[in-house]
CSV table of C-alpha atoms in Angstrom, one decimal:
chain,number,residue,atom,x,y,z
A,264,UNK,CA,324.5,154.8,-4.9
A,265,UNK,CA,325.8,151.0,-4.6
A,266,UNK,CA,326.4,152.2,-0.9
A,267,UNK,CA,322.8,153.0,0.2
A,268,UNK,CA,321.4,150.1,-2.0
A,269,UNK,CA,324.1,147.5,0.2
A,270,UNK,CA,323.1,149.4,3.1
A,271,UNK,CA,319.4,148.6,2.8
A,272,UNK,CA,320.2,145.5,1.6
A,273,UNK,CA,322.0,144.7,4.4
A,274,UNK,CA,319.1,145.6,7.0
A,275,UNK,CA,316.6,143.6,5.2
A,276,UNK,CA,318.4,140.2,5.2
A,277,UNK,CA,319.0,141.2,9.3
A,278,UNK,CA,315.0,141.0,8.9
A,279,UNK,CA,314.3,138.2,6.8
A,280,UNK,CA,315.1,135.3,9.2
A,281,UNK,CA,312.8,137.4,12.0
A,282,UNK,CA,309.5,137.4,9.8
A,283,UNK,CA,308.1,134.1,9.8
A,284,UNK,CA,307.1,131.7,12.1
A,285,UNK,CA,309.6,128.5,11.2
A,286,UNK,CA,312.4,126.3,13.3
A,287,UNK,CA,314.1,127.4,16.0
A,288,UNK,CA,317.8,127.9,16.1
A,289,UNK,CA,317.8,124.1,18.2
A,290,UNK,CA,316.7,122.6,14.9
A,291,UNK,CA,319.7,124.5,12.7
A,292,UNK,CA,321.8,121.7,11.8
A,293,UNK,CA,326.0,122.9,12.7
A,294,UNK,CA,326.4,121.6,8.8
A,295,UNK,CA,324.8,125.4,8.0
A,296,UNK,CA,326.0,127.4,11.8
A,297,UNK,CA,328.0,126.5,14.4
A,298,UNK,CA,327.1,128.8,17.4
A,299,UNK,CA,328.3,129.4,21.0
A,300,UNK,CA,328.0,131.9,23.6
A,301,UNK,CA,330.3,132.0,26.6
A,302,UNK,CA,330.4,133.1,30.3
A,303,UNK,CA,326.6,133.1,30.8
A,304,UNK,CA,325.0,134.8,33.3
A,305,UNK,CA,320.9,134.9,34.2
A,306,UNK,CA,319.8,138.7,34.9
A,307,UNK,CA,316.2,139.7,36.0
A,308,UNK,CA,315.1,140.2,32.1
A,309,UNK,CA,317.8,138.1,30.6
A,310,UNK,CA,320.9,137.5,30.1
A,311,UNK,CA,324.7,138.4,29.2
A,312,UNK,CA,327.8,136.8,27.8
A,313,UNK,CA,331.4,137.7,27.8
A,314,UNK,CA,331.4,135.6,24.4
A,315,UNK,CA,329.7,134.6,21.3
A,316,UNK,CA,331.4,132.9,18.3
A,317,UNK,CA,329.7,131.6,15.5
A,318,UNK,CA,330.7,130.5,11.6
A,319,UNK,CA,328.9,129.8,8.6
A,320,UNK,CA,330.1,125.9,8.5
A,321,UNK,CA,332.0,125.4,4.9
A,322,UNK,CA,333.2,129.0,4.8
A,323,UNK,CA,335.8,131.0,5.8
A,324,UNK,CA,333.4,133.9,7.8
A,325,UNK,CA,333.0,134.1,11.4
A,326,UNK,CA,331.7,136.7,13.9
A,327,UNK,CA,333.1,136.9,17.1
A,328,UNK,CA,331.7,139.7,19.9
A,329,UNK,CA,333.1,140.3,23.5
A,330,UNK,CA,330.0,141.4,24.9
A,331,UNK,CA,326.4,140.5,24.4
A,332,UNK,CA,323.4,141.7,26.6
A,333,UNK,CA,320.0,140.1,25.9
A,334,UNK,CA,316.7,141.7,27.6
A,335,UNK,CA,313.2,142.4,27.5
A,336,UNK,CA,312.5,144.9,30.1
A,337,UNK,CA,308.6,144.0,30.0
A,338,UNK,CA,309.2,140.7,31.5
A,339,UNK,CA,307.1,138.8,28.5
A,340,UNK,CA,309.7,137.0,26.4
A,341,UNK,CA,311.4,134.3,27.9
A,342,UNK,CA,315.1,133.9,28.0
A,343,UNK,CA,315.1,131.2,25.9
A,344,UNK,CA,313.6,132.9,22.8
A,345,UNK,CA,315.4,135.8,23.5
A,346,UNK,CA,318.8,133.3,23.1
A,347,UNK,CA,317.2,132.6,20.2
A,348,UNK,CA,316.3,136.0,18.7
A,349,UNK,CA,320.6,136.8,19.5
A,350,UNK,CA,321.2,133.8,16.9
A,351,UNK,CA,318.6,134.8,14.1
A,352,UNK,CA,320.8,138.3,14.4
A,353,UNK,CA,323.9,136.3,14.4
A,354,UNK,CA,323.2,134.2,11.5
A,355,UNK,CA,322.0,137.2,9.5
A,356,UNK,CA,325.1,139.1,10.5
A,357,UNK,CA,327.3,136.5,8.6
A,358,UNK,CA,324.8,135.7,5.7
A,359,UNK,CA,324.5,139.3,5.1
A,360,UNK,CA,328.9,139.6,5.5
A,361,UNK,CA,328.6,136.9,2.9
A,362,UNK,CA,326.6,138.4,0.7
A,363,UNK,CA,323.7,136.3,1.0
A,364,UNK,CA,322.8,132.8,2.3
A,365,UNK,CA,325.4,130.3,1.8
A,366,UNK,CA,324.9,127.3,-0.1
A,367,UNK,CA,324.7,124.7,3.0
A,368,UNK,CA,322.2,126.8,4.4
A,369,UNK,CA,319.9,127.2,1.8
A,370,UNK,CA,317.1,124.4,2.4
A,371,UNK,CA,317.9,125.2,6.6
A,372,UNK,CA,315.6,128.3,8.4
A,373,UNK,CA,316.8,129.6,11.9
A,374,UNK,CA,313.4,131.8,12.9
A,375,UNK,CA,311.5,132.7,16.1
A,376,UNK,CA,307.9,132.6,16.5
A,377,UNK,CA,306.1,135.5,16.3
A,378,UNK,CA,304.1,134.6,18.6
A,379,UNK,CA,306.7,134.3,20.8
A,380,UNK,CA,307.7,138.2,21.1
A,381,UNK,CA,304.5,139.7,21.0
A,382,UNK,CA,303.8,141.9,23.9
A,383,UNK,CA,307.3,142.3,24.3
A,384,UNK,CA,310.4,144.2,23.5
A,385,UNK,CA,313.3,141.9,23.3
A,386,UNK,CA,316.4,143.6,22.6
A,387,UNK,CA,320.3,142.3,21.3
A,388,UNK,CA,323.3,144.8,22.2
A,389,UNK,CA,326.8,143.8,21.0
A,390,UNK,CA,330.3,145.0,21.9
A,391,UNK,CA,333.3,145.0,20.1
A,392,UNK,CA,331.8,142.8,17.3
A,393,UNK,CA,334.4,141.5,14.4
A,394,UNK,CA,332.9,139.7,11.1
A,395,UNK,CA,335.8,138.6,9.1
A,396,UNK,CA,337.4,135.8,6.4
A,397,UNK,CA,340.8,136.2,5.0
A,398,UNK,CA,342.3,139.3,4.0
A,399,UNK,CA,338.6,141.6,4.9
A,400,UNK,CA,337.4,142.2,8.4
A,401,UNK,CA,334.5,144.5,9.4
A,402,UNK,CA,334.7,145.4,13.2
A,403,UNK,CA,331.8,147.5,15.2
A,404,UNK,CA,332.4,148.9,18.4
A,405,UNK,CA,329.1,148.7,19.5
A,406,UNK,CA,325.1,147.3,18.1
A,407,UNK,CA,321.8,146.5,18.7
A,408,UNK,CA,318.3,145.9,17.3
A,409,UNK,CA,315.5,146.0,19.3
A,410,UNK,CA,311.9,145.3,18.9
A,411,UNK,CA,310.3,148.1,20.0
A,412,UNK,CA,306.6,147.3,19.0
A,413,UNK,CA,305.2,143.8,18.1
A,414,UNK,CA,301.8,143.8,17.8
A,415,UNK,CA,300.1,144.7,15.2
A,416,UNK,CA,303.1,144.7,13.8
A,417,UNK,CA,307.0,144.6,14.2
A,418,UNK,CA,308.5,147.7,14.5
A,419,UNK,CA,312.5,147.3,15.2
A,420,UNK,CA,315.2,149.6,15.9
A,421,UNK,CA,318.8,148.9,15.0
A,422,UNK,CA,322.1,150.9,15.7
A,423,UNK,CA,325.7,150.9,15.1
A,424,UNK,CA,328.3,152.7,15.9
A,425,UNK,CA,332.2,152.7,15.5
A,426,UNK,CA,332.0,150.7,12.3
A,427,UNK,CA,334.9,150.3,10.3
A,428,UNK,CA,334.9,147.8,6.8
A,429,UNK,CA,338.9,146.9,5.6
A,430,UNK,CA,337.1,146.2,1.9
A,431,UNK,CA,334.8,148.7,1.9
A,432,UNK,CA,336.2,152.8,2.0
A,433,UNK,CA,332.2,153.8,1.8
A,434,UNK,CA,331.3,152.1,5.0
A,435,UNK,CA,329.2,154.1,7.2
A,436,UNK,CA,331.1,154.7,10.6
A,437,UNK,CA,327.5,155.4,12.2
A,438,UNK,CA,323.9,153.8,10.9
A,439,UNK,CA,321.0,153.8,12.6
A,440,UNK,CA,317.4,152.5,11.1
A,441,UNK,CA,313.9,152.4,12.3
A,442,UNK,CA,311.8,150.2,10.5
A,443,UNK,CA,308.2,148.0,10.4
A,444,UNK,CA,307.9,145.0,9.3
A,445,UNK,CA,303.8,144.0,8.1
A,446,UNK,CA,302.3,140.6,7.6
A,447,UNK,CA,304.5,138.9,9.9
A,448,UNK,CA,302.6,135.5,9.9
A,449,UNK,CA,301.7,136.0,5.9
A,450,UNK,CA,303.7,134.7,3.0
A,451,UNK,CA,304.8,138.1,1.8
A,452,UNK,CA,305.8,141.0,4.0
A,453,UNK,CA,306.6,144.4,3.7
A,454,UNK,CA,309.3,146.2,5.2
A,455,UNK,CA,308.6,149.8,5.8
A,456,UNK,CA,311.9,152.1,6.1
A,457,UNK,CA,310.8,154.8,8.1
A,458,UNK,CA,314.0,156.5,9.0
A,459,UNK,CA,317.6,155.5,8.0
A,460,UNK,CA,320.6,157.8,8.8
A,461,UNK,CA,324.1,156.9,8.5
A,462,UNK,CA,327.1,159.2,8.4
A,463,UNK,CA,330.5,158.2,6.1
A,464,UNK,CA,332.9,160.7,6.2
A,465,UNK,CA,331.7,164.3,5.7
A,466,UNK,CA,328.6,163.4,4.3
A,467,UNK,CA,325.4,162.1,5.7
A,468,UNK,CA,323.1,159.4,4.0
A,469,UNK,CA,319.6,159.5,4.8
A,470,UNK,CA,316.3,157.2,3.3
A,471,UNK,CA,313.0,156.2,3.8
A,472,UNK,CA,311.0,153.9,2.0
A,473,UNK,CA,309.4,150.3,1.1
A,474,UNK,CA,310.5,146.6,0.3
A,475,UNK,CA,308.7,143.6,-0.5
A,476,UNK,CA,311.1,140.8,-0.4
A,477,UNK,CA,310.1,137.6,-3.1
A,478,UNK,CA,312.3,135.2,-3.4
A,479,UNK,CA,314.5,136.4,-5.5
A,480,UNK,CA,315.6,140.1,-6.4
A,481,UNK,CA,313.3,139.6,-9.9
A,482,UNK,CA,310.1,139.1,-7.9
A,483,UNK,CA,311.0,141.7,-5.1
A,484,UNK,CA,310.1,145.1,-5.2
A,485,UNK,CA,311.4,148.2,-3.8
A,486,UNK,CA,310.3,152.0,-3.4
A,487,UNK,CA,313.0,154.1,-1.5
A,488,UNK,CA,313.6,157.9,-1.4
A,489,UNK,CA,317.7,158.9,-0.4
A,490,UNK,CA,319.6,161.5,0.2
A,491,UNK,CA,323.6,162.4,0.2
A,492,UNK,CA,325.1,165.4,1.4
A,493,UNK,CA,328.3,166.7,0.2
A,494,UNK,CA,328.9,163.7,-2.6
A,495,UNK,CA,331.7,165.9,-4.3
A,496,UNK,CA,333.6,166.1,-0.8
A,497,UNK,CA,332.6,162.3,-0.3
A,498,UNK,CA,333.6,161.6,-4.0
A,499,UNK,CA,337.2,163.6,-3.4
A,500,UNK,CA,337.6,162.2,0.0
A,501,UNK,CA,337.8,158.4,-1.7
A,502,UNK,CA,339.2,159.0,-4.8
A,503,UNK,CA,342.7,157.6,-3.8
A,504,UNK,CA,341.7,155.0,-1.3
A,505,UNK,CA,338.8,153.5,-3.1
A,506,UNK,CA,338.6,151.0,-6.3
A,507,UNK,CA,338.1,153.1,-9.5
A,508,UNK,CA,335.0,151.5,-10.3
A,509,UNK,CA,333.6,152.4,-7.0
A,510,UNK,CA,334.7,155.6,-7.7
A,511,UNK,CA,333.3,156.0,-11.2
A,512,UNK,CA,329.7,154.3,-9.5
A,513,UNK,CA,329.2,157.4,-7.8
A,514,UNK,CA,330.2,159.6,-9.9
A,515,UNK,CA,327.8,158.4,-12.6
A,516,UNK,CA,324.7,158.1,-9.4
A,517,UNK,CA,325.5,162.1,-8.3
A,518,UNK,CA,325.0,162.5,-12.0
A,519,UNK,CA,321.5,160.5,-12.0
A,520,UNK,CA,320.7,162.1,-9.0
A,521,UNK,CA,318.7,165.6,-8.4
A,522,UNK,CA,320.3,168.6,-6.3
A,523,UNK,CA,318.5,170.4,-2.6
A,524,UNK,CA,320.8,172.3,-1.4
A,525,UNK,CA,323.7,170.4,0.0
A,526,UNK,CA,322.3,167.1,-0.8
A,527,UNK,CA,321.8,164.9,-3.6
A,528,UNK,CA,318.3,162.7,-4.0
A,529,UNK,CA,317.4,160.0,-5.6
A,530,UNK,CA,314.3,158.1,-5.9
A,531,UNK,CA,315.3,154.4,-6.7
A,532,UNK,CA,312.7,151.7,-7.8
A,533,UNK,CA,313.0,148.0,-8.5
A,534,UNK,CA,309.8,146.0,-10.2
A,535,UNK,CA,310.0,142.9,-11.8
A,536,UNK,CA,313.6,143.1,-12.1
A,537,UNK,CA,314.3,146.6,-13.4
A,538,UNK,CA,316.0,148.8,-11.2
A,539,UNK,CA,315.2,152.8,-11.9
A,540,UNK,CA,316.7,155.9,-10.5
A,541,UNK,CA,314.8,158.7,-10.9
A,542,UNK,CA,312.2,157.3,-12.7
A,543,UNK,CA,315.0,156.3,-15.7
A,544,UNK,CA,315.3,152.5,-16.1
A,545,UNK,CA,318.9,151.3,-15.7
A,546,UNK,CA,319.9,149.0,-18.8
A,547,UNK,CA,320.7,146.1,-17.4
A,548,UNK,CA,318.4,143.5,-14.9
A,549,UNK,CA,318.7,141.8,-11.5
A,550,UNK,CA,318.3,138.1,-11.3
């Protein structure tokens, strides 16, 4: 169950620096991200790089892609935000590699305006993307996240494909999530999972759901629905490769969880702290 929770995680904090209307990546000071694209070229929507590096300044993670396409087909964002909607992804890639904002970073905000998007469908694709520090890479053969709706709300679509996590033996080798993002220009928003599909190994992971991101984990709250087919064979598939308490974590989830057929569910809360599976509180809370 640690899996789908880092999974969702994961997508929110690719959302966070997106929501609200703040400082543009100009104004991102290279003590937090350092950030540069290479072989630029202006297309009729956009543009394209054969390049982009970028590091979390004081840290040891980068992210390096050889490939990046940048578009909006309707013709309403300009080329400028959409250089700056490729950063907010670029910085959320390595905060979320990190495991969360680093500490040079953490009075800094690299958003786009709201504003700026609406009306339009600015998209990011990535090829042969590597985030890595010493002794764990993650490499994805091909992503993107698109805005497919802006107004009322935001409405993106993100994909990857060809993933493949050194550290991590339950990394989903596809993932694909549509999701909506309310109250962009409020203090508060909500993030509505309305599909999320992944595949790891022989078993498929699917979730919908609801987060409303505070602050902290404590004043965040969470209501998702998931499902895992064929945990046994997943279970059996890692049992020599992965750690043992990675291991023993799902073991003790497929025991939580509730059986349909070839798929094991759980309904996983969080509220003022308290994580529950299944309605059970888990004895123990998140900061």
């Amino acid at each position: 169950m640690s899996l789908r929770l880092t999974l969702l995680a994961a997508t929110a904090a690719l959302l966070t620096p997106i929501m609200a209307s703040a400082n543009t990546p100009a104004g991102l000071p290279a003590s937090c991200m350092t950030y540069e694209l290479g072989g630029t070229q202006t297309t009729a929507h956009g543009l394209t790089a054969k390049t982009l590096h970028a590091a979390l300044t004081g840290t040891d993670i980068t992210l390096d892609i050889h490939g990046v396409t940048l578009s909006d087909s309707s013709g309403h964002v300009e080329t400028a935000t959409l250089e700056r909607f490729n950063a907010v992804a670029a910085y959320a890639a390595l905060s979320a590699f990190r495991g969360g904002i680093s500490p040079a970073c953490k009075d800094q905000s690299l958003t786009i305006n709201s504003s700026d998007i609406r009306g339009g469908t600015p998209q990011v694709t990535w090829t042969n993307v590597t985030l890595a520090r010493p002794g764990h890479d993650m490499t994805i053969r091909k992503a993107s996240i698109q805005a497919v709706q802006t107004t009322p709300d935001l409405r993106l679509k993100v994909e990857g494909s060809g993933i493949h996590d050194t550290k991590q033996p339950l990394m989903p080798t596809q993932l694909s999530a549509d999701l909506t993002v309310q109250g962009l220009d409020t203090a508060r928003q909500q993030i509505t999972i309305n599909a999320l599909h992944a595949v790891t190994g022989s078993s498929a992971i699917d979730g919908k759901g609801t987060i409303s991101p505070g602050a902290t984990a404590s004043t965040s709250t969470a209501d998702l629905h998931i499902g895992v087919t064929n945990v046994d064979t997943l279970i059996g598939e890692i049992r020599d490769t992965a750690p043992k308490k990675v291991v023993a974590a799902l073991t003790i989830a497929r025991l939580m969880g509730r059986q349909s057929g070839d798929a094991t569910l759980w309904d996983v809360g969080l509220s003022g702290g308290v994580v529950t599976v299944n309605r059970i509180p888990l004895p123990f809370s998140v900061p």
